[in-house]
mmCIF file of C-alpha atoms (C1' of nucleotides) in Angstrom:
data_model
loop_
_atom_site.group_PDB
_atom_site.id
_atom_site.type_symbol
_atom_site.label_atom_id
_atom_site.label_comp_id
_atom_site.label_asym_id
_atom_site.label_seq_id
_atom_site.Cartn_x
_atom_site.Cartn_y
_atom_site.Cartn_z
ATOM 1 C CA MET H 1 27.545 -62.270 -16.857
ATOM 2 C CA SER H 2 29.660 -65.133 -15.894
ATOM 3 C CA LEU H 3 30.306 -67.054 -19.134
ATOM 4 C CA PRO H 4 33.707 -65.543 -19.829
ATOM 5 C CA HIS H 5 34.824 -66.500 -16.358
ATOM 6 C CA ALA H 6 33.369 -69.907 -16.467
ATOM 7 C CA LEU H 7 35.272 -70.419 -19.679
ATOM 8 C CA LEU H 8 38.526 -69.175 -18.122
ATOM 9 C CA THR H 9 37.972 -71.536 -15.103
ATOM 10 C CA ALA H 10 37.333 -74.491 -17.492
ATOM 11 C CA LEU H 11 40.373 -73.702 -19.604
ATOM 12 C CA ILE H 12 42.625 -73.493 -16.533
ATOM 13 C CA GLU H 13 41.339 -76.848 -15.410
ATOM 14 C CA ARG H 14 42.077 -78.261 -18.846
ATOM 15 C CA PRO H 15 42.964 -76.372 -22.146
ATOM 16 C CA GLY H 16 40.819 -77.270 -25.181
ATOM 17 C CA SER H 17 38.852 -76.434 -28.180
ATOM 18 C CA GLY H 18 35.410 -74.792 -28.589
ATOM 19 C CA LEU H 19 33.647 -77.970 -29.134
ATOM 20 C CA GLU H 20 35.371 -79.626 -26.187
ATOM 21 C CA LEU H 21 34.326 -76.936 -24.085
ATOM 22 C CA ALA H 22 30.765 -77.069 -25.434
ATOM 23 C CA GLY H 23 30.856 -80.816 -24.439
ATOM 24 C CA ARG H 24 31.995 -80.017 -20.934
ATOM 25 C CA PHE H 25 29.145 -77.432 -20.692
ATOM 26 C CA ASP H 26 26.754 -80.286 -21.149
ATOM 27 C CA ARG H 27 28.156 -81.732 -18.066
ATOM 28 C CA SER H 28 30.156 -80.531 -15.008
ATOM 29 C CA ILE H 29 30.244 -76.760 -15.380
ATOM 30 C CA GLY H 30 27.006 -76.922 -17.436
ATOM 31 C CA TYR H 31 25.152 -78.094 -14.387
ATOM 32 C CA PHE H 32 25.162 -74.565 -13.002
ATOM 33 C CA TRP H 33 26.033 -72.524 -16.006
ATOM 34 C CA GLN H 34 24.659 -73.630 -19.319
ATOM 35 C CA ALA H 35 25.955 -72.362 -22.693
ATOM 36 C CA THR H 36 25.478 -73.285 -26.236
ATOM 37 C CA HIS H 37 28.426 -73.754 -28.755
ATOM 38 C CA GLN H 38 27.478 -70.542 -30.420
ATOM 39 C CA GLN H 39 27.855 -68.600 -27.237
ATOM 40 C CA ILE H 40 31.096 -70.311 -26.414
ATOM 41 C CA TYR H 41 32.619 -69.583 -29.882
ATOM 42 C CA ARG H 42 31.626 -65.918 -29.569
ATOM 43 C CA GLU H 43 33.072 -65.684 -26.125
ATOM 44 C CA LEU H 44 36.208 -67.409 -26.920
ATOM 45 C CA ALA H 45 36.754 -64.850 -29.715
ATOM 46 C CA ARG H 46 36.232 -62.010 -27.284
ATOM 47 C CA LEU H 47 38.435 -63.414 -24.615
ATOM 48 C CA GLU H 48 41.225 -63.853 -27.255
ATOM 49 C CA ALA H 49 40.742 -60.365 -28.442
ATOM 50 C CA ALA H 50 41.034 -59.157 -24.893
ATOM 51 C CA GLY H 51 44.338 -61.049 -24.672
ATOM 52 C CA TRP H 52 43.259 -63.427 -21.843
ATOM 53 C CA ILE H 53 43.450 -66.559 -23.755
ATOM 54 C CA GLU H 54 45.522 -67.768 -26.648
ATOM 55 C CA GLY H 55 44.357 -70.118 -29.434
ATOM 56 C CA THR H 56 46.661 -72.228 -31.581
ATOM 57 C CA ALA H 57 45.670 -74.232 -34.522
ATOM 58 C CA VAL H 58 45.697 -78.039 -33.979
ATOM 59 C CA GLU H 59 47.727 -79.804 -36.745
ATOM 60 C CA GLY H 60 46.241 -82.979 -38.019
ATOM 61 C CA ALA H 61 42.732 -82.377 -36.691
ATOM 62 C CA LYS H 62 39.481 -82.284 -38.358
ATOM 63 C CA GLY H 63 38.228 -78.851 -39.616
ATOM 64 C CA ARG H 64 40.150 -75.854 -38.280
ATOM 65 C CA LYS H 65 40.304 -77.059 -34.758
ATOM 66 C CA ARG H 66 41.897 -74.435 -32.258
ATOM 67 C CA ALA H 67 43.079 -75.322 -28.805
ATOM 68 C CA TYR H 68 42.871 -72.426 -26.213
ATOM 69 C CA ARG H 69 44.905 -71.932 -23.149
ATOM 70 C CA VAL H 70 44.774 -69.178 -20.480
ATOM 71 C CA LEU H 71 47.369 -66.428 -20.488
ATOM 72 C CA PRO H 72 48.755 -64.779 -17.340
ATOM 73 C CA SER H 73 46.458 -61.843 -17.876
ATOM 74 C CA GLY H 74 43.429 -64.121 -18.093
ATOM 75 C CA ARG H 75 44.387 -65.613 -14.721
ATOM 76 C CA LYS H 76 44.700 -62.194 -13.347
ATOM 77 C CA GLU H 77 41.350 -61.297 -14.587
ATOM 78 C CA LEU H 78 39.849 -64.339 -13.191
ATOM 79 C CA ALA H 79 41.230 -63.562 -9.801
ATOM 80 C CA ARG H 80 39.927 -60.035 -9.995
ATOM 81 C CA TRP H 81 36.315 -61.205 -10.817
ATOM 82 C CA THR H 82 36.287 -64.032 -8.393
ATOM 83 C CA VAL H 83 36.431 -61.766 -5.315
ATOM 84 C CA ALA H 84 34.406 -58.896 -6.956
ATOM 85 C CA GLY H 85 31.219 -58.252 -5.111
ATOM 86 C CA GLN H 86 28.454 -60.851 -5.710
ATOM 87 C CA GLU H 87 25.110 -59.243 -6.307
ATOM 88 C CA PRO H 88 22.146 -61.539 -5.341
ATOM 89 C CA MET H 89 20.984 -63.041 -8.560
ATOM 90 C CA PRO H 90 17.385 -62.059 -9.516
ATOM 91 C CA ILE H 91 15.087 -65.109 -9.263
ATOM 92 C CA ARG H 92 13.077 -66.077 -12.235
ATOM 93 C CA ASP H 93 10.976 -69.186 -11.326
ATOM 94 C CA GLU H 94 8.372 -70.110 -13.782
ATOM 95 C CA VAL H 95 7.037 -72.895 -11.688
ATOM 96 C CA MET H 96 6.039 -70.488 -9.051
ATOM 97 C CA VAL H 97 4.333 -68.163 -11.527
ATOM 98 C CA ARG H 98 2.344 -71.217 -12.763
ATOM 99 C CA LEU H 99 1.367 -72.019 -9.135
ATOM 100 C CA ARG H 100 0.234 -68.473 -8.563
ATOM 101 C CA ALA H 101 -1.807 -68.623 -11.701
ATOM 102 C CA GLU H 102 -3.348 -71.818 -10.630
ATOM 103 C CA ALA H 103 -4.234 -70.289 -7.253
ATOM 104 C CA VAL H 104 -6.281 -67.634 -9.099
ATOM 105 C CA ILE H 105 -7.877 -69.469 -11.941
ATOM 106 C CA GLY H 106 -7.539 -73.230 -10.828
ATOM 107 C CA PRO H 107 -8.159 -76.105 -10.529
ATOM 108 C CA THR H 108 -6.320 -76.940 -13.752
ATOM 109 C CA ALA H 109 -4.344 -79.881 -14.931
ATOM 110 C CA LEU H 110 -1.068 -78.440 -13.710
ATOM 111 C CA ALA H 111 -0.259 -81.558 -11.703
ATOM 112 C CA ASP H 112 0.736 -83.362 -14.933
ATOM 113 C CA ALA H 113 3.340 -80.859 -15.859
ATOM 114 C CA LEU H 114 4.632 -80.891 -12.209
ATOM 115 C CA ALA H 115 4.857 -84.779 -12.265
ATOM 116 C CA LYS H 116 7.174 -84.692 -15.302
ATOM 117 C CA LEU H 117 9.170 -81.838 -13.634
ATOM 118 C CA ALA H 118 9.642 -83.871 -10.501
ATOM 119 C CA ALA H 119 10.772 -86.819 -12.575
ATOM 120 C CA HIS H 120 13.390 -84.627 -14.201
ATOM 121 C CA HIS H 121 14.719 -83.470 -10.855
ATOM 122 C CA ARG H 122 14.859 -87.036 -9.426
ATOM 123 C CA GLU H 123 16.907 -87.878 -12.517
ATOM 124 C CA ARG H 124 19.279 -85.128 -11.934
ATOM 125 C CA LEU H 125 19.543 -86.024 -8.265
ATOM 126 C CA GLU H 126 20.577 -89.593 -9.232
ATOM 127 C CA ILE H 127 23.265 -88.225 -11.532
ATOM 128 C CA TYR H 128 24.632 -85.982 -8.958
ATOM 129 C CA ARG H 129 24.588 -88.756 -6.361
ATOM 130 C CA GLY H 130 26.526 -90.920 -8.797
ATOM 131 C CA ILE H 131 29.227 -88.242 -9.411
ATOM 132 C CA GLU H 132 29.484 -87.922 -5.681
ATOM 133 C CA ALA H 133 29.839 -91.701 -5.242
ATOM 134 C CA LYS H 134 32.474 -91.984 -7.832
ATOM 135 C CA GLY H 135 34.536 -88.877 -7.309
ATOM 136 C CA PHE H 136 34.083 -87.985 -3.612
ATOM 137 C CA THR H 137 34.118 -91.165 -1.643
ATOM 138 C CA PRO H 138 36.041 -91.187 0.702
ATOM 139 C CA PRO H 139 35.697 -87.402 1.266
ATOM 140 C CA PRO H 140 38.559 -85.445 -0.401
ATOM 141 C CA ASP H 141 41.510 -83.946 1.466
ATOM 142 C CA SER H 142 42.599 -81.130 -0.962
ATOM 143 C CA ARG H 143 41.091 -77.702 -0.604
ATOM 144 C CA ALA H 144 40.133 -77.574 -4.327
ATOM 145 C CA GLN H 145 38.403 -80.887 -4.131
ATOM 146 C CA LYS H 146 36.519 -79.940 -1.031
ATOM 147 C CA LEU H 147 35.227 -76.806 -2.736
ATOM 148 C CA GLN H 148 34.163 -78.927 -5.768
ATOM 149 C CA HIS H 149 32.359 -81.265 -3.565
ATOM 150 C CA LEU H 150 30.675 -78.442 -1.802
ATOM 151 C CA VAL H 151 29.370 -77.174 -5.190
ATOM 152 C CA LEU H 152 28.203 -80.666 -5.968
ATOM 153 C CA LYS H 153 26.420 -80.935 -2.503
ATOM 154 C CA ALA H 154 24.719 -77.733 -3.230
ATOM 155 C CA GLY H 155 23.316 -79.184 -6.612
ATOM 156 C CA ILE H 156 22.140 -82.229 -4.835
ATOM 157 C CA GLU H 157 20.287 -80.196 -2.207
ATOM 158 C CA TYR H 158 18.823 -78.025 -5.028
ATOM 159 C CA GLU H 159 17.425 -80.998 -6.956
ATOM 160 C CA ARG H 160 16.152 -82.754 -3.789
ATOM 161 C CA LEU H 161 14.250 -79.611 -2.729
ATOM 162 C CA ARG H 162 12.755 -79.073 -6.180
ATOM 163 C CA ALA H 163 11.500 -82.614 -6.605
ATOM 164 C CA ALA H 164 10.122 -82.441 -3.115
ATOM 165 C CA PHE H 165 8.383 -79.267 -3.855
ATOM 166 C CA CYS H 166 6.769 -80.548 -6.971
ATOM 167 C CA GLU H 167 5.481 -83.692 -5.190
ATOM 168 C CA GLU H 168 4.053 -81.568 -2.368
ATOM 169 C CA ALA H 169 2.198 -79.264 -4.794
ATOM 170 C CA ILE H 170 0.771 -82.340 -6.604
ATOM 171 C CA ALA H 171 -0.409 -83.765 -3.230
ATOM 172 C CA LEU H 172 -1.936 -80.456 -2.414
ATOM 173 C CA MET H 173 -3.844 -80.172 -5.570
ATOM 174 C CA ARG H 174 -5.035 -83.802 -5.487
ATOM 175 C CA ASP H 175 -6.355 -83.275 -2.029
ATOM 176 C CA GLU H 176 -8.240 -80.137 -2.866
ATOM 177 C CA ASP H 177 -9.885 -81.365 -6.004
ATOM 178 C CA MET X 1 9.084 -66.293 -20.862
ATOM 179 C CA SER X 2 6.595 -65.947 -18.097
ATOM 180 C CA LEU X 3 6.264 -62.186 -17.656
ATOM 181 C CA PRO X 4 2.968 -61.861 -19.733
ATOM 182 C CA HIS X 5 1.479 -64.566 -17.472
ATOM 183 C CA ALA X 6 2.697 -63.203 -14.413
ATOM 184 C CA LEU X 7 1.120 -59.847 -15.354
ATOM 185 C CA LEU X 8 -2.041 -61.593 -16.216
ATOM 186 C CA THR X 9 -2.161 -63.364 -12.784
ATOM 187 C CA ALA X 10 -1.350 -60.073 -10.995
ATOM 188 C CA LEU X 11 -4.026 -58.267 -12.838
ATOM 189 C CA ILE X 12 -6.711 -61.042 -12.046
ATOM 190 C CA GLU X 13 -5.680 -60.777 -8.371
ATOM 191 C CA ARG X 14 -6.218 -56.983 -8.707
ATOM 192 C CA PRO X 15 -6.488 -54.751 -11.684
ATOM 193 C CA GLY X 16 -4.192 -51.784 -11.704
ATOM 194 C CA SER X 17 -1.809 -49.477 -13.702
ATOM 195 C CA GLY X 18 1.566 -50.057 -14.833
ATOM 196 C CA LEU X 19 3.405 -48.405 -12.027
ATOM 197 C CA GLU X 20 1.131 -50.123 -9.436
ATOM 198 C CA LEU X 21 2.273 -53.379 -11.052
ATOM 199 C CA ALA X 22 5.812 -52.324 -10.956
ATOM 200 C CA GLY X 23 5.363 -51.775 -7.224
ATOM 201 C CA ARG X 24 3.926 -55.291 -6.831
ATOM 202 C CA PHE X 25 6.997 -56.657 -8.592
ATOM 203 C CA ASP X 26 9.178 -55.196 -5.898
ATOM 204 C CA ARG X 27 7.255 -57.404 -3.492
ATOM 205 C CA SER X 28 5.060 -60.602 -3.796
ATOM 206 C CA ILE X 29 5.247 -61.722 -7.389
ATOM 207 C CA GLY X 30 8.631 -60.030 -7.745
ATOM 208 C CA TYR X 31 10.135 -62.414 -5.213
ATOM 209 C CA PHE X 32 10.243 -65.129 -7.827
ATOM 210 C CA TRP X 33 9.763 -63.166 -11.048
ATOM 211 C CA GLN X 34 11.544 -59.744 -11.182
ATOM 212 C CA ALA X 35 10.711 -57.238 -13.799
ATOM 213 C CA THR X 36 11.320 -53.330 -14.312
ATOM 214 C CA HIS X 37 8.816 -50.807 -15.147
ATOM 215 C CA GLN X 38 10.144 -50.618 -18.713
ATOM 216 C CA GLN X 39 9.530 -54.335 -19.140
ATOM 217 C CA ILE X 40 6.109 -53.998 -17.603
ATOM 218 C CA TYR X 41 4.804 -51.177 -19.891
ATOM 219 C CA ARG X 42 6.129 -52.915 -23.065
ATOM 220 C CA GLU X 43 4.432 -56.162 -21.979
ATOM 221 C CA LEU X 44 1.226 -54.422 -21.044
ATOM 222 C CA ALA X 45 1.106 -52.862 -24.465
ATOM 223 C CA ARG X 46 1.625 -56.339 -26.004
ATOM 224 C CA LEU X 47 -0.989 -57.887 -23.864
ATOM 225 C CA GLU X 48 -3.438 -55.270 -24.913
ATOM 226 C CA ALA X 49 -2.538 -55.541 -28.596
ATOM 227 C CA ALA X 50 -3.262 -59.287 -28.127
ATOM 228 C CA GLY X 51 -6.745 -58.532 -26.866
ATOM 229 C CA TRP X 52 -5.949 -60.097 -23.370
ATOM 230 C CA ILE X 53 -6.329 -57.007 -21.284
ATOM 231 C CA GLU X 54 -8.066 -53.808 -21.585
ATOM 232 C CA GLY X 55 -6.612 -50.405 -20.380
ATOM 233 C CA THR X 56 -8.918 -47.434 -19.633
ATOM 234 C CA ALA X 57 -7.634 -43.865 -18.791
ATOM 235 C CA VAL X 58 -8.130 -43.101 -15.075
ATOM 236 C CA GLU X 59 -9.816 -39.564 -14.799
ATOM 237 C CA GLY X 60 -8.376 -37.211 -12.314
ATOM 238 C CA ALA X 61 -5.097 -38.965 -11.860
ATOM 239 C CA LYS X 62 -1.646 -37.657 -12.343
ATOM 240 C CA GLY X 63 -0.114 -38.025 -15.762
ATOM 241 C CA ARG X 64 -1.883 -40.277 -18.145
ATOM 242 C CA LYS X 65 -2.552 -43.169 -15.676
ATOM 243 C CA ARG X 66 -4.186 -46.298 -17.269
ATOM 244 C CA ALA X 67 -5.952 -48.933 -15.353
ATOM 245 C CA TYR X 68 -5.584 -52.512 -16.893
ATOM 246 C CA ARG X 69 -8.008 -55.372 -16.338
ATOM 247 C CA VAL X 70 -7.988 -58.904 -17.755
ATOM 248 C CA LEU X 71 -10.441 -59.857 -20.536
ATOM 249 C CA PRO X 72 -12.115 -63.340 -20.938
ATOM 250 C CA SER X 73 -9.523 -64.184 -23.671
ATOM 251 C CA GLY X 74 -6.783 -63.404 -21.289
ATOM 252 C CA ARG X 75 -8.079 -65.749 -18.692
ATOM 253 C CA LYS X 76 -8.246 -68.423 -21.267
ATOM 254 C CA GLU X 77 -4.698 -67.748 -22.400
ATOM 255 C CA LEU X 78 -3.535 -67.839 -18.722
ATOM 256 C CA ALA X 79 -5.316 -71.207 -18.316
ATOM 257 C CA ARG X 80 -3.752 -72.437 -21.502
ATOM 258 C CA TRP X 81 -0.261 -71.530 -20.448
ATOM 259 C CA THR X 82 -0.619 -72.840 -16.936
ATOM 260 C CA VAL X 83 -0.962 -76.385 -17.810
ATOM 261 C CA ALA X 84 1.541 -76.246 -20.790
ATOM 262 C CA GLY X 85 4.603 -78.326 -20.261
ATOM 263 C CA GLN X 86 7.041 -76.856 -17.880
ATOM 264 C CA GLU X 87 10.486 -77.317 -19.265
ATOM 265 C CA PRO X 88 13.174 -77.621 -16.640
ATOM 266 C CA MET X 89 14.676 -74.090 -16.306
ATOM 267 C CA PRO X 90 18.347 -73.860 -17.175
ATOM 268 C CA ILE X 91 20.351 -73.007 -14.107
ATOM 269 C CA ARG X 92 22.713 -70.078 -14.105
ATOM 270 C CA ASP X 93 24.427 -69.781 -10.592
ATOM 271 C CA GLU X 94 27.209 -67.189 -10.576
ATOM 272 C CA VAL X 95 28.133 -68.180 -6.951
ATOM 273 C CA MET X 96 28.934 -71.701 -8.148
ATOM 274 C CA VAL X 97 31.117 -70.326 -11.012
ATOM 275 C CA ARG X 98 33.036 -68.101 -8.422
ATOM 276 C CA LEU X 99 33.537 -71.154 -6.209
ATOM 277 C CA ARG X 100 34.856 -73.414 -9.052
ATOM 278 C CA ALA X 101 37.081 -70.515 -9.988
ATOM 279 C CA GLU X 102 38.343 -70.377 -6.424
ATOM 280 C CA ALA X 103 39.093 -73.975 -6.515
ATOM 281 C CA VAL X 104 41.550 -73.476 -9.504
ATOM 282 C CA ILE X 105 43.123 -70.270 -8.558
ATOM 283 C CA GLY X 106 42.488 -69.821 -4.821
ATOM 284 C CA PRO X 107 42.875 -69.110 -1.930
ATOM 285 C CA THR X 108 41.290 -65.699 -2.664
ATOM 286 C CA ALA X 109 39.387 -63.225 -0.569
ATOM 287 C CA LEU X 110 35.964 -64.715 -1.923
ATOM 288 C CA ALA X 111 34.701 -65.254 1.693
ATOM 289 C CA ASP X 112 34.062 -61.455 2.121
ATOM 290 C CA ALA X 113 31.679 -61.411 -0.858
ATOM 291 C CA LEU X 114 29.934 -64.648 0.385
ATOM 292 C CA ALA X 115 29.429 -63.161 3.785
ATOM 293 C CA LYS X 116 27.596 -60.235 2.164
ATOM 294 C CA LEU X 117 25.532 -62.711 0.201
ATOM 295 C CA ALA X 118 24.711 -64.700 3.264
ATOM 296 C CA ALA X 119 23.462 -61.574 4.993
ATOM 297 C CA HIS X 120 21.138 -60.842 2.069
ATOM 298 C CA HIS X 121 19.664 -64.304 2.113
ATOM 299 C CA ARG X 122 19.119 -64.131 5.938
ATOM 300 C CA GLU X 123 17.227 -60.868 5.593
ATOM 301 C CA ARG X 124 15.079 -62.218 2.796
ATOM 302 C CA LEU X 125 14.372 -65.342 5.005
ATOM 303 C CA GLU X 126 13.227 -62.855 7.791
ATOM 304 C CA ILE X 127 10.932 -61.004 5.360
ATOM 305 C CA TYR X 128 9.388 -64.269 4.229
ATOM 306 C CA ARG X 129 9.026 -65.506 7.710
ATOM 307 C CA GLY X 130 7.251 -62.205 8.563
ATOM 308 C CA ILE X 131 4.886 -62.600 5.668
ATOM 309 C CA GLU X 132 4.026 -66.140 6.728
ATOM 310 C CA ALA X 133 3.527 -65.135 10.291
ATOM 311 C CA LYS X 134 1.181 -62.280 9.246
ATOM 312 C CA GLY X 135 -0.657 -63.936 6.409
ATOM 313 C CA PHE X 136 -0.683 -67.711 7.123
ATOM 314 C CA THR X 137 -1.148 -68.298 10.794
ATOM 315 C CA PRO X 138 -3.292 -70.223 11.417
ATOM 316 C CA PRO X 139 -2.705 -72.282 8.325
ATOM 317 C CA PRO X 140 -5.123 -71.363 5.495
ATOM 318 C CA ASP X 141 -8.165 -73.494 4.564
ATOM 319 C CA SER X 142 -8.888 -72.373 1.046
ATOM 320 C CA ARG X 143 -7.114 -74.057 -1.937
ATOM 321 C CA ALA X 144 -5.868 -70.810 -3.342
ATOM 322 C CA GLN X 145 -4.409 -69.839 -0.018
ATOM 323 C CA LYS X 146 -2.783 -73.214 0.448
ATOM 324 C CA LEU X 147 -1.020 -72.822 -2.942
ATOM 325 C CA GLN X 148 0.182 -69.355 -2.130
ATOM 326 C CA HIS X 149 1.463 -70.674 1.185
ATOM 327 C CA LEU X 150 3.321 -73.403 -0.661
ATOM 328 C CA VAL X 151 4.957 -70.947 -2.951
ATOM 329 C CA LEU X 152 6.038 -68.831 0.079
ATOM 330 C CA LYS X 153 7.362 -71.942 1.890
ATOM 331 C CA ALA X 154 9.412 -72.703 -1.156
ATOM 332 C CA GLY X 155 10.950 -69.172 -1.030
ATOM 333 C CA ILE X 156 11.741 -69.878 2.675
ATOM 334 C CA GLU X 157 13.506 -73.023 1.913
ATOM 335 C CA TYR X 158 15.493 -71.472 -0.932
ATOM 336 C CA GLU X 159 16.703 -68.657 1.169
ATOM 337 C CA ARG X 160 17.533 -70.952 3.966
ATOM 338 C CA LEU X 161 19.510 -73.217 1.781
ATOM 339 C CA ARG X 162 21.334 -70.330 0.227
ATOM 340 C CA ALA X 163 22.280 -68.739 3.553
ATOM 341 C CA ALA X 164 23.526 -72.096 4.791
ATOM 342 C CA PHE X 165 25.429 -72.726 1.697
ATOM 343 C CA CYS X 166 27.382 -69.398 1.857
ATOM 344 C CA GLU X 167 28.177 -69.945 5.527
ATOM 345 C CA GLU X 168 29.307 -73.602 4.855
ATOM 346 C CA ALA X 169 31.625 -72.260 1.967
ATOM 347 C CA ILE X 170 33.023 -69.538 4.182
ATOM 348 C CA ALA X 171 33.804 -72.082 6.988
ATOM 349 C CA LEU X 172 35.492 -74.393 4.525
ATOM 350 C CA MET X 173 37.762 -71.585 3.175
ATOM 351 C CA ARG X 174 38.605 -70.238 6.613
ATOM 352 C CA ASP X 175 39.616 -73.887 7.807
ATOM 353 C CA GLU X 176 41.766 -74.538 4.890
ATOM 354 C CA ASP X 177 43.667 -71.232 4.731
ATOM 355 C "C1'" DT N 1 7.926 -20.916 -10.330
ATOM 356 C "C1'" DA N 2 10.791 -24.365 -9.027
ATOM 357 C "C1'" DG N 3 11.452 -28.975 -7.460
ATOM 358 C "C1'" DC N 4 9.318 -33.309 -6.233
ATOM 359 C "C1'" DT N 5 6.642 -37.317 -7.298
ATOM 360 C "C1'" DC N 6 3.589 -39.880 -10.220
ATOM 361 C "C1'" DA N 7 3.239 -42.170 -14.569
ATOM 362 C "C1'" DT N 8 4.447 -43.647 -19.053
ATOM 363 C "C1'" DG N 9 7.538 -44.232 -22.106
ATOM 364 C "C1'" DT N 10 12.228 -44.382 -25.847
ATOM 365 C "C1'" DA N 11 16.934 -45.792 -27.090
ATOM 366 C "C1'" DA N 12 20.919 -48.502 -26.954
ATOM 367 C "C1'" DG N 13 23.242 -52.472 -26.001
ATOM 368 C "C1'" DG N 14 24.224 -57.014 -23.890
ATOM 369 C "C1'" DA N 15 23.220 -61.890 -23.343
ATOM 370 C "C1'" DG N 16 20.880 -65.849 -24.652
ATOM 371 C "C1'" DT N 17 18.193 -68.913 -28.179
ATOM 372 C "C1'" DT N 18 17.146 -70.958 -32.413
ATOM 373 C "C1'" DA N 19 17.912 -71.820 -37.118
ATOM 374 C "C1'" DC N 20 21.012 -72.184 -40.590
ATOM 375 C "C1'" DA N 21 25.759 -72.222 -43.143
ATOM 376 C "C1'" DT N 22 30.438 -73.910 -44.164
ATOM 377 C "C1'" DG N 23 34.321 -76.736 -44.550
ATOM 378 C "C1'" DA N 24 37.220 -80.844 -43.388
ATOM 379 C "C1'" DT N 25 37.840 -85.519 -42.463
ATOM 380 C "C1'" DT N 26 36.351 -90.355 -41.785
ATOM 381 C "C1'" DG N 27 34.013 -94.574 -42.797
ATOM 382 C "C1'" DA N 28 30.700 -97.371 -45.432
ATOM 383 C "C1'" DT P 1 31.387 -90.958 -53.525
ATOM 384 C "C1'" DC P 2 28.018 -90.105 -50.121
ATOM 385 C "C1'" DA P 3 26.723 -89.613 -45.560
ATOM 386 C "C1'" DA P 4 27.995 -88.888 -40.908
ATOM 387 C "C1'" DT P 5 30.723 -86.490 -37.769
ATOM 388 C "C1'" DC P 6 33.800 -82.977 -36.278
ATOM 389 C "C1'" DA P 7 34.483 -78.135 -35.833
ATOM 390 C "C1'" DT P 8 33.605 -73.371 -36.353
ATOM 391 C "C1'" DG P 9 30.905 -69.945 -37.237
ATOM 392 C "C1'" DT P 10 26.621 -66.180 -39.146
ATOM 393 C "C1'" DA P 11 22.074 -64.317 -38.776
ATOM 394 C "C1'" DA P 12 17.966 -63.013 -36.714
ATOM 395 C "C1'" DC P 13 15.392 -62.549 -32.964
ATOM 396 C "C1'" DT P 14 13.774 -62.004 -28.045
ATOM 397 C "C1'" DC P 15 14.512 -60.689 -23.550
ATOM 398 C "C1'" DC P 16 16.632 -57.973 -20.235
ATOM 399 C "C1'" DT P 17 19.244 -53.986 -18.370
ATOM 400 C "C1'" DT P 18 20.639 -49.193 -18.006
ATOM 401 C "C1'" DA P 19 20.131 -44.663 -18.842
ATOM 402 C "C1'" DC P 20 17.610 -41.033 -20.292
ATOM 403 C "C1'" DA P 21 13.052 -38.412 -21.800
ATOM 404 C "C1'" DT P 22 8.554 -36.503 -21.218
ATOM 405 C "C1'" DG P 23 4.607 -34.656 -19.104
ATOM 406 C "C1'" DA P 24 1.184 -33.803 -15.531
ATOM 407 C "C1'" DG P 25 -0.073 -32.523 -10.865
ATOM 408 C "C1'" DC P 26 1.365 -31.178 -6.187
ATOM 409 C "C1'" DT P 27 3.576 -28.304 -2.790
ATOM 410 C "C1'" DA P 28 6.745 -24.927 -0.823
#
DNA sequence: TAGCTCATGTAAGGAGTTACATGATTGA
DNA sequence: TCAATCATGTAACTCCTTACATGAGCTA
């Protein structure tokens, strides 16, 4: 359950409204923790009820826009959570389930689905490499920047591994058919 | 939502009862799709209601043990699902959220939690390598075995990547403090 | 007969998903 | 004024998690 703390982090980086946060969750933070605007609004209400953030109406904006900022107790909560024990996250990988299924009932046309998936991961890989080229060359000096770069590199490795795996599986199924 | 199809696959590999399946989900299948016995019992009831599996009471067993086997319509459903389009799965990675949080509020004692996590991944890596040594040397010939080996190798790569990532993060935080 | 293990469940609640609802402002 | 967009939400549902409940056989 990291959404509240992902939101706290995002709001410390830059205060903003619910929809602005939803936009950021389609990029940056969203690359490793997705959330819809419905979740975000619900969670912002909870964070405010807990006294961790404060929302103030934005005058002159469309609708009833509210800008949120993190309060000292919110920072404290984020610090507490950050060092709390990290349980290994349960893995739920549909692709592996499909391959195990293929192994017992195959051959099937699974390769087509895997080809699309590989393309998706290669796209993601290019996006991440673009972000790295723009934001992290030359390599950063500050501690915060180095940490963010590390997270990005993990994303790059993940996408590379996934794309390569799909292609290996496709090759294996093609050879055996 | 792969649990029903993970169960169908497991039951084709070897018919069994709910608790036997729960045991297998603590190993093999469970390494990439976890499930508790509560989930499994509920899902088995659904699969039986859908006419995909059939459960028969096991005479002479403790309690009211039921053994399940997959019916032809269940095999058909599994084949249908296996080739259905695989949407890229949303990533939810708590560790990355913690590192982003560390970047904005750090330095913190996050390294301790990461060290424990790295140890967990190294353990998993050894388990997988053991399975590979026992079951996949020499490399298998059959298509089904090759696919299962591929899935295992993906697990090995994943654990290796995770452990290395944790260690890199720890090193970075140590150098900067 | 008391406690342990095997075996199957129920109940309550949290988190996420999908579809829909509402109101304000902007631009054609 | 009508549609699009910005902005915030409700409602219903599924899945997963945690804790607890129940009963049957085995063993000390």
